[in-house]
PDB file of C-alpha atoms in Angstrom:
ATOM      1  CA  MET I  16      58.013  27.513 116.258  1.00 51.00           C
ATOM      2  CA  THR I  17      61.635  28.122 115.334  1.00 45.00           C
ATOM      3  CA  ASN I  18      64.832  26.524 116.586  1.00 46.00           C
ATOM      4  CA  THR I  19      68.296  27.741 115.738  1.00 42.00           C
ATOM      5  CA  ALA I  20      71.689  26.071 115.984  1.00 42.00           C
ATOM      6  CA  ASP I  21      74.993  27.952 116.182  1.00 46.00           C
ATOM      7  CA  SER I  22      76.918  25.577 113.943  1.00 50.00           C
ATOM      8  CA  GLY I  23      77.586  28.163 111.251  1.00 68.00           C
ATOM      9  CA  GLY I  24      76.497  25.620 108.648  1.00 86.00           C
ATOM     10  CA  PRO I  25      73.810  26.065 105.970  1.00 91.00           C
ATOM     11  CA  ILE I  26      70.510  27.466 107.212  1.00 94.00           C
ATOM     12  CA  LEU I  27      67.632  25.052 106.666  1.00 96.00           C
ATOM     13  CA  LEU I  28      63.906  25.662 107.100  1.00 97.00           C
ATOM     14  CA  LEU I  29      61.924  22.490 107.795  1.00 97.00           C
ATOM     15  CA  ALA I  30      58.116  22.576 107.592  1.00 96.00           C
ATOM     16  CA  GLU I  31      56.569  19.329 108.843  1.00 95.00           C
ATOM     17  CA  ASP I  32      53.363  18.952 110.873  1.00 93.00           C
ATOM     18  CA  ASP I  33      54.149  15.470 112.229  1.00 92.00           C
ATOM     19  CA  GLN I  34      55.951  16.173 115.506  1.00 94.00           C
ATOM     20  CA  ARG I  35      57.772  12.844 115.630  1.00 93.00           C
ATOM     21  CA  VAL I  36      59.083  13.180 112.080  1.00 93.00           C
ATOM     22  CA  ARG I  37      59.928  16.862 112.549  1.00 95.00           C
ATOM     23  CA  GLU I  38      61.926  16.337 115.725  1.00 95.00           C
ATOM     24  CA  SER I  39      63.713  13.289 114.340  1.00 95.00           C
ATOM     25  CA  LEU I  40      64.750  15.159 111.189  1.00 95.00           C
ATOM     26  CA  GLU I  41      65.768  18.209 113.185  1.00 96.00           C
ATOM     27  CA  ARG I  42      68.138  16.155 115.349  1.00 95.00           C
ATOM     28  CA  ALA I  43      69.669  14.414 112.340  1.00 95.00           C
ATOM     29  CA  LEU I  44      70.118  17.649 110.385  1.00 96.00           C
ATOM     30  CA  ARG I  45      71.662  19.475 113.331  1.00 94.00           C
ATOM     31  CA  PHE I  46      74.095  16.604 113.733  1.00 94.00           C
ATOM     32  CA  GLU I  47      75.097  17.138 110.087  1.00 93.00           C
ATOM     33  CA  GLY I  48      75.849  20.798 110.800  1.00 93.00           C
ATOM     34  CA  TYR I  49      72.691  22.514 109.558  1.00 95.00           C
ATOM     35  CA  GLN I  50      71.214  25.492 111.356  1.00 94.00           C
ATOM     36  CA  VAL I  51      67.645  24.241 111.569  1.00 96.00           C
ATOM     37  CA  HIS I  52      64.493  26.336 111.858  1.00 96.00           C
ATOM     38  CA  THR I  53      61.198  24.471 112.070  1.00 97.00           C
ATOM     39  CA  ALA I  54      57.576  25.211 111.250  1.00 96.00           C
ATOM     40  CA  THR I  55      54.479  23.100 111.812  1.00 95.00           C
ATOM     41  CA  ASP I  56      52.578  24.287 108.734  1.00 94.00           C
ATOM     42  CA  GLY I  57      53.025  26.159 105.480  1.00 93.00           C
ATOM     43  CA  GLY I  58      51.693  29.435 106.814  1.00 92.00           C
ATOM     44  CA  GLU I  59      54.283  29.500 109.557  1.00 94.00           C
ATOM     45  CA  ALA I  60      56.996  28.575 107.063  1.00 95.00           C
ATOM     46  CA  LEU I  61      56.054  31.513 104.832  1.00 93.00           C
ATOM     47  CA  GLU I  62      56.394  33.873 107.794  1.00 91.00           C
ATOM     48  CA  LEU I  63      59.802  32.464 108.729  1.00 92.00           C
ATOM     49  CA  VAL I  64      61.369  32.600 105.264  1.00 91.00           C
ATOM     50  CA  THR I  65      62.117  36.312 105.252  1.00 83.00           C
ATOM     51  CA  GLU I  66      63.206  36.207 108.893  1.00 88.00           C
ATOM     52  CA  VAL I  67      65.729  33.367 108.727  1.00 90.00           C
ATOM     53  CA  GLN I  68      66.667  33.564 105.004  1.00 88.00           C
ATOM     54  CA  PRO I  69      67.368  29.839 104.630  1.00 92.00           C
ATOM     55  CA  ASP I  70      69.819  28.302 102.191  1.00 91.00           C
ATOM     56  CA  VAL I  71      67.431  25.406 101.560  1.00 94.00           C
ATOM     57  CA  ILE I  72      63.790  24.630 102.424  1.00 96.00           C
ATOM     58  CA  VAL I  73      62.215  21.247 103.160  1.00 97.00           C
ATOM     59  CA  LEU I  74      58.416  21.128 102.864  1.00 95.00           C
ATOM     60  CA  ASP I  75      56.067  18.277 103.668  1.00 94.00           C
ATOM     61  CA  VAL I  76      53.266  18.122 101.105  1.00 91.00           C
ATOM     62  CA  MET I  77      50.427  17.260 103.499  1.00 90.00           C
ATOM     63  CA  MET I  78      50.303  20.088 106.069  1.00 91.00           C
ATOM     64  CA  PRO I  79      47.402  21.978 107.680  1.00 88.00           C
ATOM     65  CA  VAL I  80      46.572  25.651 107.058  1.00 87.00           C
ATOM     66  CA  VAL I  81      48.735  25.906 103.919  1.00 91.00           C
ATOM     67  CA  ASP I  82      49.986  22.669 102.363  1.00 92.00           C
ATOM     68  CA  GLY I  83      53.430  22.155 100.881  1.00 92.00           C
ATOM     69  CA  LEU I  84      52.381  22.671  97.263  1.00 92.00           C
ATOM     70  CA  ALA I  85      50.635  25.975  98.010  1.00 92.00           C
ATOM     71  CA  THR I  86      53.573  27.087 100.155  1.00 93.00           C
ATOM     72  CA  CYS I  87      56.039  26.418  97.353  1.00 92.00           C
ATOM     73  CA  ARG I  88      53.870  28.238  94.808  1.00 89.00           C
ATOM     74  CA  ARG I  89      53.635  31.289  97.093  1.00 89.00           C
ATOM     75  CA  LEU I  90      57.387  31.329  97.589  1.00 88.00           C
ATOM     76  CA  ARG I  91      57.966  31.380  93.841  1.00 83.00           C
ATOM     77  CA  GLU I  92      55.263  34.022  93.335  1.00 82.00           C
ATOM     78  CA  LYS I  93      57.140  36.216  95.818  1.00 80.00           C
ATOM     79  CA  GLY I  94      60.310  35.785  93.786  1.00 75.00           C
ATOM     80  CA  ILE I  95      62.008  33.632  96.439  1.00 80.00           C
ATOM     81  CA  ARG I  96      64.322  31.278  94.562  1.00 81.00           C
ATOM     82  CA  THR I  97      65.675  29.322  97.542  1.00 88.00           C
ATOM     83  CA  PRO I  98      65.963  25.614  96.620  1.00 90.00           C
ATOM     84  CA  VAL I  99      62.996  23.567  97.853  1.00 92.00           C
ATOM     85  CA  LEU I 100      62.908  19.841  98.604  1.00 93.00           C
ATOM     86  CA  MET I 101      59.396  18.408  98.865  1.00 91.00           C
ATOM     87  CA  LEU I 102      58.589  15.431 101.090  1.00 91.00           C
ATOM     88  CA  THR I 103      55.580  13.342 100.095  1.00 86.00           C
ATOM     89  CA  ALA I 104      54.001  10.102 101.269  1.00 81.00           C
ATOM     90  CA  ARG I 105      52.412   9.637  97.855  1.00 74.00           C
ATOM     91  CA  HIS I 106      54.162   7.404  95.354  1.00 68.00           C
ATOM     92  CA  GLU I 107      52.106   8.311  92.276  1.00 68.00           C
ATOM     93  CA  VAL I 108      54.038  10.044  89.506  1.00 68.00           C
ATOM     94  CA  ALA I 109      51.297  12.674  89.134  1.00 70.00           C
ATOM     95  CA  ASP I 110      51.762  13.768  92.756  1.00 67.00           C
ATOM     96  CA  ARG I 111      55.515  14.075  92.378  1.00 68.00           C
ATOM     97  CA  VAL I 112      55.110  16.020  89.142  1.00 73.00           C
ATOM     98  CA  ALA I 113      52.673  18.363  90.928  1.00 77.00           C
ATOM     99  CA  GLY I 114      55.450  19.231  93.356  1.00 75.00           C
ATOM    100  CA  LEU I 115      57.869  20.054  90.563  1.00 76.00           C
ATOM    101  CA  ASP I 116      55.206  22.098  88.783  1.00 78.00           C
ATOM    102  CA  ALA I 117      54.642  24.070  91.994  1.00 83.00           C
ATOM    103  CA  GLY I 118      58.272  25.168  91.813  1.00 84.00           C
ATOM    104  CA  ALA I 119      60.047  22.543  93.908  1.00 87.00           C
ATOM    105  CA  ASP I 120      63.608  21.683  92.928  1.00 86.00           C
ATOM    106  CA  ASP I 121      63.498  18.107  94.181  1.00 87.00           C
ATOM    107  CA  TYR I 122      61.236  15.648  95.982  1.00 85.00           C
ATOM    108  CA  LEU I 123      61.622  12.605  98.168  1.00 87.00           C
ATOM    109  CA  VAL I 124      59.019   9.926  98.832  1.00 86.00           C
ATOM    110  CA  LYS I 125      58.441   8.764 102.417  1.00 85.00           C
ATOM    111  CA  PRO I 126      59.776   6.623 103.916  1.00 86.00           C
ATOM    112  CA  PHE I 127      63.224   7.645 102.735  1.00 88.00           C
ATOM    113  CA  ASP I 128      66.812   6.864 103.606  1.00 90.00           C
ATOM    114  CA  LEU I 129      68.482   9.624 105.637  1.00 92.00           C
ATOM    115  CA  GLU I 130      71.669   9.424 103.567  1.00 92.00           C
ATOM    116  CA  GLU I 131      69.691  10.063 100.385  1.00 91.00           C
ATOM    117  CA  LEU I 132      68.010  13.089 101.973  1.00 93.00           C
ATOM    118  CA  LEU I 133      71.389  14.476 103.039  1.00 93.00           C
ATOM    119  CA  ALA I 134      72.872  13.945  99.576  1.00 92.00           C
ATOM    120  CA  ARG I 135      69.973  15.749  97.924  1.00 90.00           C
ATOM    121  CA  LEU I 136      70.230  18.621 100.387  1.00 93.00           C
ATOM    122  CA  ARG I 137      73.956  19.001  99.707  1.00 90.00           C
ATOM    123  CA  ALA I 138      73.210  19.245  95.983  1.00 86.00           C
ATOM    124  CA  LEU I 139      70.475  21.835  96.570  1.00 87.00           C
ATOM    125  CA  VAL I 140      72.689  23.946  98.824  1.00 86.00           C
ATOM    126  CA  ARG I 141      75.373  23.966  96.118  1.00 79.00           C
ATOM    127  CA  ARG I 142      72.770  24.968  93.551  1.00 70.00           C
ATOM    128  CA  GLY I 143      71.423  27.651  95.862  1.00 63.00           C
ATOM    129  CA  THR I 144      74.870  29.189  96.106  1.00 58.00           C
ATOM    130  CA  VAL I 145      74.696  29.884  92.387  1.00 49.00           C
ATOM    131  CA  VAL I 146      71.254  31.494  92.752  1.00 51.00           C
ATOM    132  CA  GLU I 147      72.305  33.520  95.803  1.00 51.00           C
ATOM    133  CA  ALA I 148      75.170  35.036  93.870  1.00 48.00           C
ATOM    134  CA  GLU I 149      72.650  35.927  91.158  1.00 50.00           C
ATOM    135  CA  THR I 150      74.732  34.038  88.665  1.00 54.00           C
ATOM    136  CA  THR I 151      72.822  33.169  85.538  1.00 75.00           C
ATOM    137  CA  ILE I 152      75.750  31.538  83.760  1.00 84.00           C
ATOM    138  CA  LEU I 153      76.667  27.932  84.475  1.00 88.00           C
ATOM    139  CA  GLU I 154      80.166  26.852  83.525  1.00 91.00           C
ATOM    140  CA  VAL I 155      81.902  23.495  83.325  1.00 92.00           C
ATOM    141  CA  GLY I 156      85.341  23.736  81.779  1.00 91.00           C
ATOM    142  CA  ASP I 157      85.010  25.785  78.591  1.00 93.00           C
ATOM    143  CA  LEU I 158      81.267  25.038  78.305  1.00 95.00           C
ATOM    144  CA  ALA I 159      79.063  27.975  79.366  1.00 94.00           C
ATOM    145  CA  LEU I 160      75.268  28.096  79.584  1.00 93.00           C
ATOM    146  CA  ASP I 161      73.448  31.412  80.079  1.00 90.00           C
ATOM    147  CA  LEU I 162      70.100  30.760  81.771  1.00 83.00           C
ATOM    148  CA  ASP I 163      68.675  34.219  81.056  1.00 78.00           C
ATOM    149  CA  ARG I 164      69.729  34.500  77.420  1.00 82.00           C
ATOM    150  CA  ARG I 165      69.251  30.758  76.860  1.00 87.00           C
ATOM    151  CA  GLU I 166      72.569  30.641  75.070  1.00 92.00           C
ATOM    152  CA  VAL I 167      75.266  27.982  75.112  1.00 95.00           C
ATOM    153  CA  ARG I 168      78.914  28.384  74.108  1.00 94.00           C
ATOM    154  CA  ARG I 169      81.774  25.911  73.967  1.00 94.00           C
ATOM    155  CA  ALA I 170      85.267  27.387  73.786  1.00 90.00           C
ATOM    156  CA  GLY I 171      83.612  30.684  72.884  1.00 90.00           C
ATOM    157  CA  GLN I 172      81.700  29.225  69.958  1.00 91.00           C
ATOM    158  CA  ALA I 173      77.877  29.401  69.944  1.00 94.00           C
ATOM    159  CA  VAL I 174      76.008  26.091  70.204  1.00 95.00           C
ATOM    160  CA  GLU I 175      72.423  25.954  68.909  1.00 94.00           C
ATOM    161  CA  LEU I 176      70.149  23.765  71.040  1.00 93.00           C
ATOM    162  CA  THR I 177      66.460  22.901  70.994  1.00 92.00           C
ATOM    163  CA  LYS I 178      64.331  23.668  74.073  1.00 87.00           C
ATOM    164  CA  THR I 179      64.597  20.105  75.404  1.00 88.00           C
ATOM    165  CA  GLU I 180      68.332  19.917  74.725  1.00 92.00           C
ATOM    166  CA  PHE I 181      68.869  23.215  76.553  1.00 91.00           C
ATOM    167  CA  GLU I 182      66.831  22.124  79.587  1.00 88.00           C
ATOM    168  CA  LEU I 183      68.617  18.778  79.739  1.00 93.00           C
ATOM    169  CA  LEU I 184      72.039  20.412  79.573  1.00 95.00           C
ATOM    170  CA  ALA I 185      71.016  23.012  82.188  1.00 91.00           C
ATOM    171  CA  LEU I 186      69.878  20.242  84.558  1.00 88.00           C
ATOM    172  CA  LEU I 187      73.169  18.387  84.166  1.00 92.00           C
ATOM    173  CA  MET I 188      75.250  21.554  84.608  1.00 91.00           C
ATOM    174  CA  HIS I 189      73.251  22.634  87.672  1.00 83.00           C
ATOM    175  CA  ASN I 190      74.375  19.318  89.174  1.00 83.00           C
ATOM    176  CA  ALA I 191      77.900  19.261  87.751  1.00 86.00           C
ATOM    177  CA  GLY I 192      79.913  16.399  89.191  1.00 87.00           C
ATOM    178  CA  ILE I 193      76.783  14.655  90.498  1.00 86.00           C
ATOM    179  CA  VAL I 194      75.490  11.535  88.763  1.00 87.00           C
ATOM    180  CA  LEU I 195      71.789  11.966  87.962  1.00 87.00           C
ATOM    181  CA  THR I 196      69.833   8.754  87.491  1.00 87.00           C
ATOM    182  CA  ARG I 197      67.821   8.174  84.367  1.00 85.00           C
ATOM    183  CA  GLU I 198      64.606   8.242  86.406  1.00 82.00           C
ATOM    184  CA  VAL I 199      65.369  11.656  87.900  1.00 81.00           C
ATOM    185  CA  ILE I 200      66.269  13.107  84.503  1.00 85.00           C
ATOM    186  CA  TYR I 201      63.107  11.794  82.858  1.00 82.00           C
ATOM    187  CA  GLU I 202      60.889  13.235  85.577  1.00 75.00           C
ATOM    188  CA  ARG I 203      62.678  16.604  85.654  1.00 75.00           C
ATOM    189  CA  ILE I 204      62.754  17.120  81.879  1.00 79.00           C
ATOM    190  CA  TRP I 205      59.716  15.273  80.551  1.00 73.00           C
ATOM    191  CA  GLY I 206      57.571  15.337  83.691  1.00 62.00           C
ATOM    192  CA  PHE I 207      56.620  11.677  83.769  1.00 53.00           C
ATOM    193  CA  ASP I 208      58.113   8.190  83.914  1.00 49.00           C
ATOM    194  CA  PHE I 209      59.235   6.470  80.744  1.00 50.00           C
ATOM    195  CA  GLU I 210      59.472   2.746  80.320  1.00 51.00           C
ATOM    196  CA  THR I 211      62.802   1.556  81.698  1.00 44.00           C
ATOM    197  CA  ASN I 212      63.906   0.501  78.230  1.00 50.00           C
ATOM    198  CA  SER I 213      63.140   3.899  76.662  1.00 61.00           C
ATOM    199  CA  LYS I 214      65.960   5.230  74.501  1.00 76.00           C
ATOM    200  CA  SER I 215      64.745   8.857  74.378  1.00 84.00           C
ATOM    201  CA  LEU I 216      67.263  10.076  76.937  1.00 89.00           C
ATOM    202  CA  ASP I 217      70.137   8.337  75.185  1.00 91.00           C
ATOM    203  CA  VAL I 218      69.092   9.972  71.914  1.00 92.00           C
ATOM    204  CA  TYR I 219      69.117  13.466  73.467  1.00 93.00           C
ATOM    205  CA  ILE I 220      72.453  12.832  75.165  1.00 95.00           C
ATOM    206  CA  GLY I 221      73.772  11.897  71.743  1.00 95.00           C
ATOM    207  CA  TYR I 222      72.444  15.149  70.283  1.00 95.00           C
ATOM    208  CA  LEU I 223      74.104  17.169  73.061  1.00 96.00           C
ATOM    209  CA  ARG I 224      77.431  15.415  72.633  1.00 95.00           C
ATOM    210  CA  ARG I 225      77.499  16.011  68.895  1.00 94.00           C
ATOM    211  CA  LYS I 226      76.676  19.692  69.370  1.00 95.00           C
ATOM    212  CA  THR I 227      78.933  20.438  72.346  1.00 94.00           C
ATOM    213  CA  GLU I 228      81.935  18.260  71.531  1.00 91.00           C
ATOM    214  CA  LEU I 229      83.484  20.499  68.948  1.00 83.00           C
ATOM    215  CA  GLU I 230      86.595  19.465  67.070  1.00 80.00           C
ATOM    216  CA  GLY I 231      89.534  19.348  69.448  1.00 77.00           C
ATOM    217  CA  THR I 232      87.449  19.633  72.632  1.00 84.00           C
ATOM    218  CA  SER I 233      87.179  17.049  75.388  1.00 89.00           C
ATOM    219  CA  ARG I 234      84.112  15.102  76.485  1.00 93.00           C
ATOM    220  CA  LEU I 235      82.116  16.747  79.285  1.00 95.00           C
ATOM    221  CA  ILE I 236      78.926  14.655  79.316  1.00 95.00           C
ATOM    222  CA  HIS I 237      79.767  11.274  80.799  1.00 95.00           C
ATOM    223  CA  THR I 238      77.788   8.059  81.038  1.00 94.00           C
ATOM    224  CA  VAL I 239      77.842   6.179  84.333  1.00 92.00           C
ATOM    225  CA  ARG I 240      76.840   2.768  83.107  1.00 89.00           C
ATOM    226  CA  GLY I 241      73.769   1.349  84.789  1.00 86.00           C
ATOM    227  CA  VAL I 242      73.076   4.587  86.673  1.00 88.00           C
ATOM    228  CA  GLY I 243      72.757   7.717  84.563  1.00 90.00           C
ATOM    229  CA  TYR I 244      74.726  10.750  83.395  1.00 94.00           C
ATOM    230  CA  THR I 245      76.901  13.531  84.745  1.00 93.00           C
ATOM    231  CA  VAL I 246      78.693  16.621  83.452  1.00 94.00           C
ATOM    232  CA  ARG I 247      82.286  17.079  84.568  1.00 92.00           C
ATOM    233  CA  GLU I 248      85.709  17.824  83.202  1.00 88.00           C
ATOM    234  CA  SER I 249      87.568  14.638  82.308  1.00 73.00           C
TER     235      SER I 249
END
């Protein structure tokens, strides 16, 4: 089943087998200006992807025929890089990590707040614009990160980073201007929850600041006290 709006907004593919949830989300997303196409299972979603060419995909994990995890893996195997948001009713960290390992860009645990879903979708659509343009270089001010070459430069000068430092900086720059919470960063970079008093993230942020804040350059990695971190020009 597919439904299309003529809003001219971002194209969104929603795969959800629960009719009540699917129709409720469809109405809310259309109201926000999305052109919504719906599927009742992963198999149908896979067929629709090439037809509708969505800007963002929302997959429920527990679906018949082909579940959300398998659907996401097949998308990535086909080379489809469209941002994927996974919806799951499971709260366990292992289940959320499984979604990220399958290739999902983000996840949201049911029940969720509609405003949070919309905010995450806006971020994914912005990120997808970078992918769609086949841009492999992320830039914030005079800081540039090349995803393919795994190189970082600040004001034209090479910056040597470890694997974890590079991935952390790439995550922040993918979401430039957006404050990422500590919990989200830990799960995206390390793949599991740390104790709330863990200082590992702060240590790596310190490493990145020392390496990217060259003499005479401004601060780009900012702390939002009590929330998390963001990359933006001052």
